[in-house]
Amino acid sequence: MSYFEDLLKKIESKTAHVGIVGLGYVGLPLAVEFAGAGFTVTGIDIDEKKVAALNRGESYIQDIPTAVLAPLVKAGKLKGATDFSSVAAMDTINICVPTPLRKTKDPDMSYIVNACQEIAKHFHPGMLVILESTTYPGTTNELMLPMFERADLKVGEHFFMCFSPERVDPGNANFQTRNIPKVVGGITPACTKIGAAFYRQALETVVPVGSTRVAEMVKLLENTFRMINIGLVNEMAMLCDRMGINVWEVIDAAATKPFGFMPFYPGPGLGGHCIPIDPFYLSWKTKQAGIEARFIELAGYVNGNMPHFVVDKIQNALNDHSKPVKGSHVHVLGVAYKREIDDVRESPALDIIHLLGKHGAKVTYSDPFVPHLRADGAVPEMAAIDVEQGTREADCVVIVTDHKNFDYPGIVERAKLIVDTRNALKGHQSPKIVRL
Ligand SMILES: NC(=O)c1ccc[n+]([C@@H]2O[C@H](COP(=O)([O-])OP(=O)(O)OC[C@H]3O[C@@H](n4cnc5c(N)ncnc54)[C@H](O)[C@@H]3O)[C@@H](O)[C@H]2O)c1
């Protein structure tokens, strides 16, 4: 039997031993889906705390209830490890490690390289390796493949390699790992076939594509599309502001067009691990090909300016109340990068806090999902304070993240002045509200 047939049989009978490397927002939900589908899954992470929590059956990812995770761990279907020796017994491996950008906006591939070096030590014929980390087109072929292929170990014959973009949207109650269509592209047609067969065992819809490069580019198109449209609407917000037009009303009315328009909303800036970062993978790579990704650079510039625009709004609003920013108390509502989640990575709230601090404001915050802010660059360590206290005591309240369970009528009642960057106070009419 060929390696292909042997692995396909193991996958279809769910006897394949599944490995997931990187147990974060992407890896843990994936591990849970495959364990839930009946596979034996081992997750590997260098973070001892995550592995220990997993092995105790405790979830540390908001979208994965402990009630779902614990029975899988108890049944021996899912376990965590910090070392890579278990790779020797694995049939498949999904790599879900971080892919940050360096300060210079160059991709930092070190996590992928480190994980692959460890996997390669225990790698054996008959394995399927799938990269899920978001990256530039060409990574799987150019960076990963050479770390595994040898003269006697040919991809598509002795082992299989794919890229599959991860589209998980933390906090989205309607779409989670299982029902988000999964795009997968292999280095060879056999790789694509086996990758697609693998995902079909646990996920609802699989979308095979012709190559790893296409699969890599799919993710970048999706996130670039979002980033550019947000950039456009943020610019629209600044233009409307200058002209005294309510941008939110404009968008709502435009969205009544039943075709050819999709509403995007302005805000305090881009946040999260994906939208602000991923498009720069593409612009970095296109530069090598001698062509500039001009939309990306422009949208990055507009979006990156939004925290400054918000701070200017706060400054002007305080000025209208005869107060300078220096010495004023500004209370930030919401520091997570979007509503209903606890993730502060790249959150514009951090920039806003930093800029306000630089201007001499006394800054406090409330966020039901983020009780503590760790010191991060220019932002000092902070603890959330009570919403009521913050809104009552502050000279200005700024809504940065529109979590659903903030008591908005109470906030409007108590606050002296509010800058609303999310239209969270839609329908509230008060002279103390300043909208983006
Ligand atoms: N979070 C999202 O919403 C999201 C959505 C789509 C795609 N992605 C992409 O998925 C990838 C993972 O993102 P994430 O949000 O899950 O990141 P994360 O930081 O939550 O998780 C990554 C995990 O990998 C571990 N890790 C780092 N180096 C390792 C190594 N050498 N070996 C084993 N484990 C290692 C870390 O300890 C961490 O637990 C990124 O490329 C990201 O761009 C993320």
Short mmCIF file of C-alpha atoms in Angstrom, two decimals, residues 24 31 63 65 100 151 161 204 219 235 269 292 307 360 367 427:
data_model
loop_
_atom_site.label_atom_id
_atom_site.label_comp_id
_atom_site.label_asym_id
_atom_site.label_seq_id
_atom_site.Cartn_x
_atom_site.Cartn_y
_atom_site.Cartn_z
CA GLY A 24 -3.82 29.35 21.13
CA ALA A 31 -7.76 20.27 18.56
CA ASP A 63 -14.93 30.26 22.77
CA PRO A 65 -16.25 25.92 27.20
CA PRO A 100 3.77 38.54 14.12
CA ALA A 151 16.26 12.86 -1.70
CA MET A 161 2.16 19.15 2.86
CA GLU A 204 -18.60 20.91 7.71
CA LYS A 219 -6.40 34.59 3.52
CA GLU A 235 -11.30 58.21 5.96
CA GLY A 269 -8.33 51.98 14.74
CA GLU A 292 3.94 47.83 -4.60
CA PRO A 307 -6.10 56.65 17.57
CA GLY A 360 -0.66 64.38 30.74
CA ASP A 367 -13.50 46.25 30.58
CA GLY A 427 -30.40 56.58 19.51
#
